Amino acid sequence: MLTTRPRGTTDILPGQTEKWQYLEDTIRRLCRQYGYGEIRTPIFEHTELFVRGVGETTDIVEKEMYTFVDRGERSITLRPEGTAPAVRAYLENRLFAGPQPVKLYYIGPMFRYDRPQAGRYRQFHQFGVEVFGSHDPAVDAEVCAMAMDLYARLGLSGLKLHINSVGCPRCRPVLREKLREFFLPRLDGLCASCRERLERNPLRILDCKVDTCRQAAVDAPAALDYLCPDCKEHFQAVLKHLDALGVAYQVDRFLVRGLDYYTHTAFEIMAPDIGAQSSVGGGGRYNGLIAACGGPDTPGIGYALGLERILLAMERQGVVFPGEKRLDVFLATADDAAREKALPLLQSLRREGLAADRDYLGRSLKAQMKYAGKLGVELVAILGSDELCRGVVTLKNMATGRQEAVPLDRLADEIRNSKGE
Ligand code: HAM
């Protein structure tokens, strides 16, 4: 146990973290350009927030939450998603009283107790955005376009945007009834959970991954056929904006998302080459959620993308990550006198903005050169008694083998010049 991490979690180590940083940097730049501000909410919240927010009949709430009672006898849940916390923060911090819409983004870990497999973890990371306060279908199109823009900036191709409208509280009861009528004679073909869902939340059946349920649902009624005039108009406007933006999409009549708060637009983005867990992101409108959490009647829309799945897709597609940041210089020392001078010299190089390091294990000069090679360092600055006497350092280019004596006060400039070569 002491040397084994919990199932479904990962250690992100140097070599891999650079890829995460590159992904996060790209996301932050994107968000700045689209006018989003970053929000950081707690990793845990009151359980009630997710039960009410995500929905009692969802897989997340029924089976997947990490919930515990804390020492103050409160029920606490590690956040399984970021929308409900963002809504809570919007209300608690009275962001609704400021200029609208409020455009927020977040990057961070989420927790769901599910069976781990490639692309599915118990602790995973999401980048998400939420827009509060606008009904405009242009926002629906813009958030879809923004997600697709991110994938394109990362060099990913072949991703598919699936989009649907799941209606609103006005048209949903009609659809519910139609679905109930449709599935009632097909009850035997449904899995145990779906049989239960028939009464409580028949829309969920369309989202079931069990083969027999999928077969039973082939000709099921779809929300698109029962949209009220407002929902229909909204959906058509969203598609028109997507066309105008040149964003390719596929209308997917049976797309229902696994969270209960969605109204109107719902979408999901699929990567064909990462296996069964192919959804690299999803989102939609949730016009009733803020009011359901006790706030003013305010519309909302957003999405979240799984960072592990994005990195997986990038690796599968052979995307080349920008070069790893290595040390600019390694300082090798030949004897004790030089070692003594090494630390102040290193500090002065770092103050000059260079990345520099040295040996701390008392290695021989030869072993230090070998170690520098393993680190992939291009320049090694060698300091020995001869160099100390002359007030110079021998700067060696590991790739060409060329070396020259550089006065100490010119060392930083010389390293910078070599970097630019
Ligand atoms: P979601 O579809 O549950 O939506 O999750 C969004 C994305 O998170 C998925 O498409 C997937 O890439 C990633 N993801 C989910 N579960 C896992 C897992 N166990 N392991 C790895 N990646 C995973 C939401 O969470 C909504 N809050 C999205 C949203 C924001 N809707 C409106 N605003």
Coordinates of C-alpha atoms and ligand atoms in Angstrom, one line a residue:
M1 CA 0.0 0.0 0.0
L2 CA 2.8 2.4 0.9
T3 CA 4.2 2.3 -2.6
T4 CA 1.0 1.9 -4.6
R5 CA -1.3 4.8 -5.5
P6 CA -5.1 4.4 -5.4
R7 CA -6.6 2.8 -8.5
G8 CA -7.6 5.2 -11.2
T9 CA -5.1 7.9 -10.2
T10 CA -1.8 8.9 -11.8
D11 CA 1.5 10.5 -11.0
I12 CA 2.4 13.1 -13.5
L13 CA 6.2 13.1 -13.6
P14 CA 8.8 15.4 -15.2
G15 CA 8.9 14.6 -18.9
Q16 CA 5.1 14.4 -18.8
T17 CA 4.4 17.6 -16.8
E18 CA 6.0 19.7 -19.6
K19 CA 3.2 18.4 -21.8
W20 CA 0.6 19.4 -19.2
Q21 CA 2.1 22.8 -18.9
Y22 CA 2.1 23.3 -22.6
L23 CA -1.6 22.2 -22.7
E24 CA -2.5 24.5 -19.8
D25 CA -0.6 27.5 -21.3
T26 CA -2.4 27.0 -24.6
I27 CA -5.8 26.9 -22.7
R28 CA -5.0 30.1 -20.7
R29 CA -4.0 32.0 -23.9
L30 CA -7.2 30.8 -25.6
C31 CA -9.4 31.9 -22.6
R32 CA -7.8 35.3 -22.5
Q33 CA -8.5 35.8 -26.2
Y34 CA -12.2 34.7 -25.7
G35 CA -12.7 37.0 -22.7
Y36 CA -12.9 34.5 -19.9
G37 CA -11.6 35.0 -16.4
E38 CA -10.2 32.1 -14.3
I39 CA -12.1 30.9 -11.2
R40 CA -10.7 28.5 -8.6
T41 CA -13.3 26.8 -6.4
P42 CA -12.6 24.3 -3.6
I43 CA -11.9 20.6 -4.5
F44 CA -14.7 19.6 -2.1
E45 CA -18.2 21.0 -1.7
H46 CA -21.4 20.2 0.3
T47 CA -22.8 17.0 -1.1
E48 CA -26.2 18.6 -1.6
L49 CA -24.8 20.9 -4.3
F50 CA -24.1 18.0 -6.6
V51 CA -27.2 16.0 -5.7
R52 CA -29.4 19.0 -6.5
G53 CA -27.2 20.4 -9.3
V54 CA -26.1 17.4 -11.3
G55 CA -29.3 15.4 -10.6
E56 CA -30.4 12.6 -8.3
T57 CA -30.9 10.1 -11.1
T58 CA -27.6 10.6 -12.8
D59 CA -24.8 8.0 -12.7
I60 CA -22.5 10.6 -11.1
V61 CA -24.8 11.1 -8.1
E62 CA -26.0 7.5 -7.8
K63 CA -22.7 5.7 -8.2
E64 CA -19.7 7.8 -8.7
M65 CA -19.3 10.4 -6.0
Y66 CA -16.5 10.4 -3.4
T67 CA -18.6 11.3 -0.4
F68 CA -17.7 11.3 3.2
V69 CA -18.8 12.8 6.5
D70 CA -16.3 15.2 7.9
R71 CA -15.4 15.7 11.6
G72 CA -18.1 18.4 11.8
E73 CA -20.7 15.8 10.8
R74 CA -21.2 17.4 7.4
S75 CA -21.6 15.4 4.2
I76 CA -18.8 16.5 1.9
T77 CA -18.1 15.4 -1.7
L78 CA -15.0 15.6 -3.8
R79 CA -16.1 17.6 -6.8
P80 CA -17.1 15.3 -9.7
E81 CA -17.5 18.2 -12.1
G82 CA -17.1 22.0 -12.2
T83 CA -20.4 23.5 -13.3
A84 CA -22.3 23.2 -10.0
P85 CA -19.4 24.7 -8.0
A86 CA -19.1 27.6 -10.6
V87 CA -22.9 28.3 -10.1
R88 CA -22.5 28.1 -6.4
A89 CA -19.6 30.6 -6.5
Y90 CA -21.5 32.9 -8.9
L91 CA -24.3 33.1 -6.4
E92 CA -22.3 33.2 -3.2
N93 CA -20.0 35.9 -4.5
R94 CA -23.0 37.8 -6.0
L95 CA -21.4 37.9 -9.4
F96 CA -24.9 38.2 -10.8
A97 CA -25.0 41.8 -9.4
G98 CA -22.1 42.8 -11.7
P99 CA -22.0 43.3 -15.5
Q100 CA -23.4 40.3 -17.4
P101 CA -22.6 37.9 -18.9
V102 CA -20.0 36.5 -16.6
K103 CA -17.5 34.3 -18.4
L104 CA -15.5 31.9 -16.2
Y105 CA -13.0 29.2 -16.9
Y106 CA -11.3 26.6 -14.7
I107 CA -8.6 23.9 -14.9
G108 CA -8.4 21.3 -12.2
P109 CA -8.9 17.8 -10.8
M110 CA -12.3 16.1 -10.7
F111 CA -13.2 12.9 -8.9
R112 CA -15.5 10.1 -10.0
Y113 CA -15.6 6.5 -8.7
D114 CA -15.9 4.6 -12.0
R115 CA -14.2 1.5 -13.4
P116 CA -10.8 2.7 -14.5
Q117 CA -9.7 2.0 -18.1
A118 CA -7.7 3.8 -20.8
G119 CA -9.0 7.4 -20.8
R120 CA -11.1 6.9 -17.6
Y121 CA -9.7 7.7 -14.2
R122 CA -11.0 8.3 -10.7
Q123 CA -9.0 11.5 -10.4
F124 CA -8.9 13.2 -13.8
H125 CA -8.5 16.8 -14.9
Q126 CA -10.9 19.1 -16.7
F127 CA -10.7 22.4 -18.4
G128 CA -14.1 24.0 -18.4
V129 CA -15.9 27.3 -19.2
E130 CA -19.2 28.6 -18.0
V131 CA -21.1 31.7 -19.3
F132 CA -23.8 33.0 -17.0
G133 CA -26.4 35.5 -18.1
S134 CA -27.0 35.3 -21.8
H135 CA -29.7 33.6 -23.9
D136 CA -28.1 34.5 -27.2
P137 CA -27.6 31.4 -29.4
A138 CA -24.4 33.1 -30.7
V139 CA -22.9 32.1 -27.3
D140 CA -23.9 28.5 -27.8
A141 CA -22.1 28.6 -31.2
E142 CA -19.1 30.5 -29.8
V143 CA -18.4 28.0 -27.0
C144 CA -18.5 25.1 -29.5
A145 CA -16.2 27.0 -31.8
M146 CA -13.9 27.8 -28.9
A147 CA -13.6 24.2 -27.9
M148 CA -12.9 23.2 -31.5
D149 CA -10.4 26.1 -31.8
L150 CA -8.4 24.7 -28.8
Y151 CA -8.2 21.2 -30.4
A152 CA -7.0 22.8 -33.7
R153 CA -4.4 24.9 -31.9
L154 CA -3.1 21.8 -30.2
G155 CA -2.6 20.2 -33.6
L156 CA -5.5 17.7 -33.3
S157 CA -7.5 16.7 -36.3
G158 CA -10.5 14.5 -37.2
L159 CA -12.5 15.4 -34.0
K160 CA -16.3 15.4 -34.5
L161 CA -18.7 17.8 -32.9
H162 CA -22.0 16.1 -32.2
I163 CA -24.8 18.5 -31.3
N164 CA -28.5 18.2 -30.3
S165 CA -31.2 20.1 -28.5
V166 CA -32.7 18.4 -25.4
G167 CA -35.5 20.9 -25.1
C168 CA -36.7 22.9 -22.1
P169 CA -39.1 22.3 -19.2
R170 CA -41.9 23.3 -21.6
C171 CA -41.3 20.6 -24.2
R172 CA -39.5 18.0 -21.9
P173 CA -42.8 16.6 -20.3
V174 CA -44.1 15.7 -23.8
L175 CA -40.9 13.9 -24.7
R176 CA -40.9 12.1 -21.4
E177 CA -44.4 10.8 -22.0
K178 CA -43.5 9.8 -25.6
L179 CA -40.4 7.9 -24.4
R180 CA -42.4 6.2 -21.6
E181 CA -45.0 5.1 -24.2
F182 CA -42.3 3.9 -26.5
F183 CA -40.2 1.9 -24.0
L184 CA -43.1 0.4 -22.0
P185 CA -43.7 -2.5 -24.5
R186 CA -40.0 -2.9 -24.8
L187 CA -39.3 -3.2 -21.1
D188 CA -37.9 -6.8 -21.3
G189 CA -35.1 -5.6 -23.6
L190 CA -33.9 -3.0 -21.0
C191 CA -31.3 -3.4 -18.4
A192 CA -32.3 -3.2 -14.7
S193 CA -31.2 0.4 -14.3
C194 CA -33.1 1.5 -17.4
R195 CA -36.3 -0.3 -16.2
E196 CA -36.0 1.9 -13.2
R197 CA -35.3 4.9 -15.2
L198 CA -38.5 4.5 -17.2
E199 CA -40.5 6.1 -14.5
R200 CA -38.0 8.5 -13.0
N201 CA -36.0 9.8 -16.0
P202 CA -36.7 8.0 -19.3
L203 CA -34.3 10.3 -21.2
R204 CA -31.4 8.6 -19.4
I205 CA -32.3 5.4 -21.3
L206 CA -31.1 7.0 -24.5
D207 CA -27.7 7.4 -22.9
C208 CA -27.3 3.8 -21.7
K209 CA -24.3 2.0 -23.0
V210 CA -25.8 -1.6 -22.6
D211 CA -26.2 -3.2 -26.0
T212 CA -29.8 -4.4 -25.5
C213 CA -30.8 -0.9 -24.4
R214 CA -29.1 0.6 -27.4
Q215 CA -31.0 -1.8 -29.7
A216 CA -34.3 -1.1 -27.9
A217 CA -33.7 2.7 -28.4
V218 CA -33.0 2.6 -32.2
D219 CA -36.4 4.0 -33.2
A220 CA -37.1 5.9 -30.0
P221 CA -38.7 9.4 -30.2
A222 CA -36.1 12.1 -30.0
A223 CA -36.2 15.5 -28.4
L224 CA -35.8 17.2 -31.8
D225 CA -39.2 16.0 -32.9
Y226 CA -41.0 17.5 -29.8
L227 CA -39.2 20.8 -29.4
C228 CA -41.4 23.8 -28.5
P229 CA -41.2 26.7 -31.0
D230 CA -38.7 28.6 -28.9
C231 CA -36.4 25.7 -28.5
K232 CA -36.7 24.9 -32.3
E233 CA -35.9 28.5 -33.1
H234 CA -32.9 28.6 -30.7
F235 CA -31.5 25.4 -32.1
Q236 CA -31.8 26.6 -35.7
A237 CA -30.0 29.8 -34.8
V238 CA -27.2 27.9 -33.1
L239 CA -26.6 25.8 -36.2
K240 CA -26.8 28.9 -38.4
H241 CA -24.1 30.6 -36.4
L242 CA -21.9 27.4 -36.5
D243 CA -22.3 27.4 -40.3
A244 CA -21.3 31.1 -40.5
L245 CA -18.2 30.2 -38.4
G246 CA -17.4 27.3 -40.6
V247 CA -17.5 24.9 -37.7
A248 CA -18.4 21.4 -38.9
Y249 CA -20.9 19.5 -36.8
Q250 CA -23.2 16.5 -36.9
V251 CA -26.7 16.7 -35.5
D252 CA -27.1 13.7 -33.2
R253 CA -30.8 13.2 -32.4
F254 CA -30.1 10.8 -29.5
L255 CA -27.4 12.8 -27.8
V256 CA -28.3 13.1 -24.2
R257 CA -25.7 14.1 -21.7
G258 CA -25.1 12.3 -18.5
L259 CA -26.0 15.3 -16.3
D260 CA -29.5 16.4 -15.6
Y261 CA -29.1 20.2 -15.8
Y262 CA -29.1 20.5 -19.6
T263 CA -31.7 22.4 -21.5
H264 CA -31.7 23.4 -25.2
T265 CA -28.2 22.9 -26.8
A266 CA -26.2 19.8 -25.8
F267 CA -23.0 18.8 -27.5
E268 CA -20.1 16.4 -27.2
I269 CA -16.8 16.2 -29.0
M270 CA -15.4 12.8 -30.0
A271 CA -11.9 11.7 -30.9
P272 CA -12.0 8.6 -33.1
D273 CA -8.6 7.3 -32.1
I274 CA -8.5 7.0 -28.3
G275 CA -10.6 3.9 -27.8
A276 CA -13.9 3.4 -26.0
Q277 CA -13.7 6.6 -23.9
S278 CA -13.8 8.7 -27.0
S279 CA -15.5 11.8 -25.6
V280 CA -12.8 14.5 -25.3
G281 CA -15.4 17.1 -24.2
G282 CA -19.0 17.9 -23.7
G283 CA -21.3 20.6 -22.6
G284 CA -24.5 22.5 -23.2
R285 CA -27.0 25.0 -21.9
Y286 CA -28.4 24.8 -18.4
N287 CA -30.9 27.6 -18.2
G288 CA -32.7 26.3 -15.1
L289 CA -29.7 25.4 -12.9
I290 CA -29.0 28.8 -11.4
A291 CA -32.6 29.2 -10.3
A292 CA -32.7 25.6 -9.0
C293 CA -29.7 26.4 -6.8
G294 CA -31.6 29.3 -5.3
G295 CA -30.4 32.2 -7.5
P296 CA -32.2 34.5 -9.9
D297 CA -33.6 33.1 -13.1
T298 CA -30.4 33.3 -15.2
P299 CA -29.4 31.3 -18.2
G300 CA -26.1 29.5 -18.4
I301 CA -24.0 27.5 -20.8
G302 CA -20.6 25.8 -20.8
Y303 CA -18.5 22.8 -21.5
A304 CA -15.7 20.8 -20.0
L305 CA -12.9 18.9 -21.7
G306 CA -10.9 16.0 -20.3
L307 CA -7.2 16.9 -20.3
E308 CA -6.0 13.3 -20.0
R309 CA -8.1 12.4 -23.1
I310 CA -6.8 15.4 -25.0
L311 CA -3.2 14.4 -24.2
L312 CA -4.0 10.8 -25.2
A313 CA -5.4 12.0 -28.5
M314 CA -2.3 14.2 -29.1
E315 CA 0.0 11.2 -28.5
R316 CA -2.1 8.9 -30.7
Q317 CA -2.0 11.4 -33.5
G318 CA 1.7 11.9 -33.1
V319 CA 1.5 15.6 -32.3
V320 CA 4.9 17.0 -31.6
F321 CA 5.1 18.9 -28.4
P322 CA 7.3 22.0 -28.3
G323 CA 10.9 21.1 -27.2
E324 CA 11.3 20.3 -23.5
K325 CA 12.9 23.1 -21.5
R326 CA 16.4 21.9 -20.6
L327 CA 19.1 23.5 -18.6
D328 CA 20.9 26.3 -20.4
V329 CA 24.2 25.3 -18.8
F330 CA 25.7 22.7 -16.4
L331 CA 28.5 23.8 -14.2
A332 CA 31.1 21.1 -13.8
T333 CA 33.9 21.5 -11.3
A334 CA 37.3 19.9 -11.2
D335 CA 38.3 20.2 -7.5
D336 CA 37.3 21.4 -4.1
A337 CA 38.4 25.0 -4.6
A338 CA 36.3 25.2 -7.8
R339 CA 33.3 23.6 -6.0
E340 CA 33.4 26.3 -3.5
K341 CA 33.1 28.9 -6.2
A342 CA 30.4 27.0 -8.0
L343 CA 27.4 28.0 -5.9
P344 CA 27.8 31.8 -6.1
L345 CA 28.6 31.5 -9.8
L346 CA 25.4 29.4 -10.4
Q347 CA 23.3 32.0 -8.5
S348 CA 24.7 34.8 -10.6
L349 CA 23.8 32.9 -13.8
R350 CA 20.3 32.3 -12.5
R351 CA 19.9 35.9 -11.6
E352 CA 20.8 36.6 -15.2
G353 CA 17.7 34.6 -16.1
L354 CA 19.5 31.4 -17.2
A355 CA 18.6 27.8 -16.1
A356 CA 21.8 26.4 -14.5
D357 CA 22.7 23.5 -12.3
R358 CA 25.6 21.5 -10.9
D359 CA 26.7 18.2 -9.4
Y360 CA 25.8 17.6 -5.7
L361 CA 27.2 14.1 -5.3
G362 CA 30.9 14.7 -5.4
R363 CA 31.3 13.1 -8.8
S364 CA 34.6 13.2 -10.7
L365 CA 34.9 15.7 -13.6
K366 CA 34.5 12.8 -16.1
A367 CA 31.4 11.6 -14.3
Q368 CA 29.9 15.1 -14.2
M369 CA 30.4 15.4 -18.0
K370 CA 28.6 12.1 -18.4
Y371 CA 25.8 13.2 -16.1
A372 CA 25.4 16.5 -18.0
G373 CA 25.1 14.4 -21.2
K374 CA 22.3 12.4 -19.6
L375 CA 20.5 15.6 -18.7
G376 CA 20.6 16.6 -22.4
V377 CA 22.5 19.8 -21.6
E378 CA 24.2 21.4 -24.6
L379 CA 26.6 23.7 -22.8
V380 CA 28.9 22.7 -19.9
A381 CA 30.9 25.3 -18.1
I382 CA 34.1 23.8 -16.6
L383 CA 35.7 25.3 -13.6
G384 CA 39.1 24.1 -12.4
S385 CA 42.2 25.5 -10.7
D386 CA 43.6 26.7 -14.0
E387 CA 40.4 28.5 -14.8
L388 CA 40.2 30.0 -11.3
C389 CA 43.7 31.5 -11.6
R390 CA 42.9 33.0 -15.0
G391 CA 39.4 34.3 -14.0
V392 CA 37.8 32.3 -16.8
V393 CA 35.5 29.3 -17.3
T394 CA 35.9 26.7 -20.1
L395 CA 32.7 26.6 -22.0
K396 CA 32.2 23.3 -23.9
N397 CA 29.5 22.7 -26.5
M398 CA 28.6 19.0 -25.9
A399 CA 27.2 18.6 -29.5
T400 CA 30.2 19.9 -31.4
G401 CA 32.9 19.3 -28.8
R402 CA 34.2 22.8 -29.3
Q403 CA 35.4 24.6 -26.2
E404 CA 36.7 28.0 -25.4
A405 CA 37.9 30.0 -22.4
V406 CA 35.3 32.7 -21.4
P407 CA 36.0 35.4 -18.8
L408 CA 33.7 35.1 -15.8
D409 CA 32.1 38.5 -16.4
R410 CA 31.1 37.5 -20.0
L411 CA 29.9 34.0 -19.2
A412 CA 26.2 34.8 -19.1
D413 CA 26.3 36.7 -22.4
E414 CA 28.3 33.9 -24.0
I415 CA 25.7 31.3 -22.9
R416 CA 22.9 33.4 -24.2
N417 CA 24.7 33.9 -27.6
S418 CA 25.3 30.1 -27.9
K419 CA 21.6 29.5 -27.2
G420 CA 20.7 31.8 -30.1
E421 CA 23.0 29.9 -32.5
Ligands
HAM1 P1 -18.9 15.5 -18.6 O1 -19.3 15.0 -19.9 O2 -19.3 14.7 -17.4 O3 -19.4 17.0 -18.4 O4 -17.3 15.6 -18.6 C1 -16.6 16.4 -19.5 C2 -15.4 15.7 -20.0 O5 -14.6 15.3 -18.9 C3 -15.7 14.3 -20.8 O6 -16.0 14.6 -22.1 C4 -14.3 13.7 -20.7 O7 -13.4 14.2 -21.6 C5 -13.9 14.1 -19.3 N1 -14.1 13.0 -18.3 C6 -15.3 12.8 -17.6 N2 -15.1 11.7 -16.8 C7 -13.9 11.3 -16.9 C8 -13.1 10.3 -16.3 N3 -13.6 9.5 -15.4 N4 -11.8 10.2 -16.7 C9 -11.2 11.0 -17.6 N5 -11.9 12.0 -18.2 C10 -13.2 12.1 -17.9 C11 -19.2 17.7 -17.3 O8 -18.5 17.4 -16.4 C12 -20.0 19.1 -17.3 N6 -19.7 19.8 -16.1 C13 -19.5 19.9 -18.5 C14 -20.2 21.2 -18.6 C15 -19.7 22.4 -18.2 N7 -21.5 21.4 -19.0 C16 -21.7 22.7 -19.0 N8 -20.7 23.3 -18.5

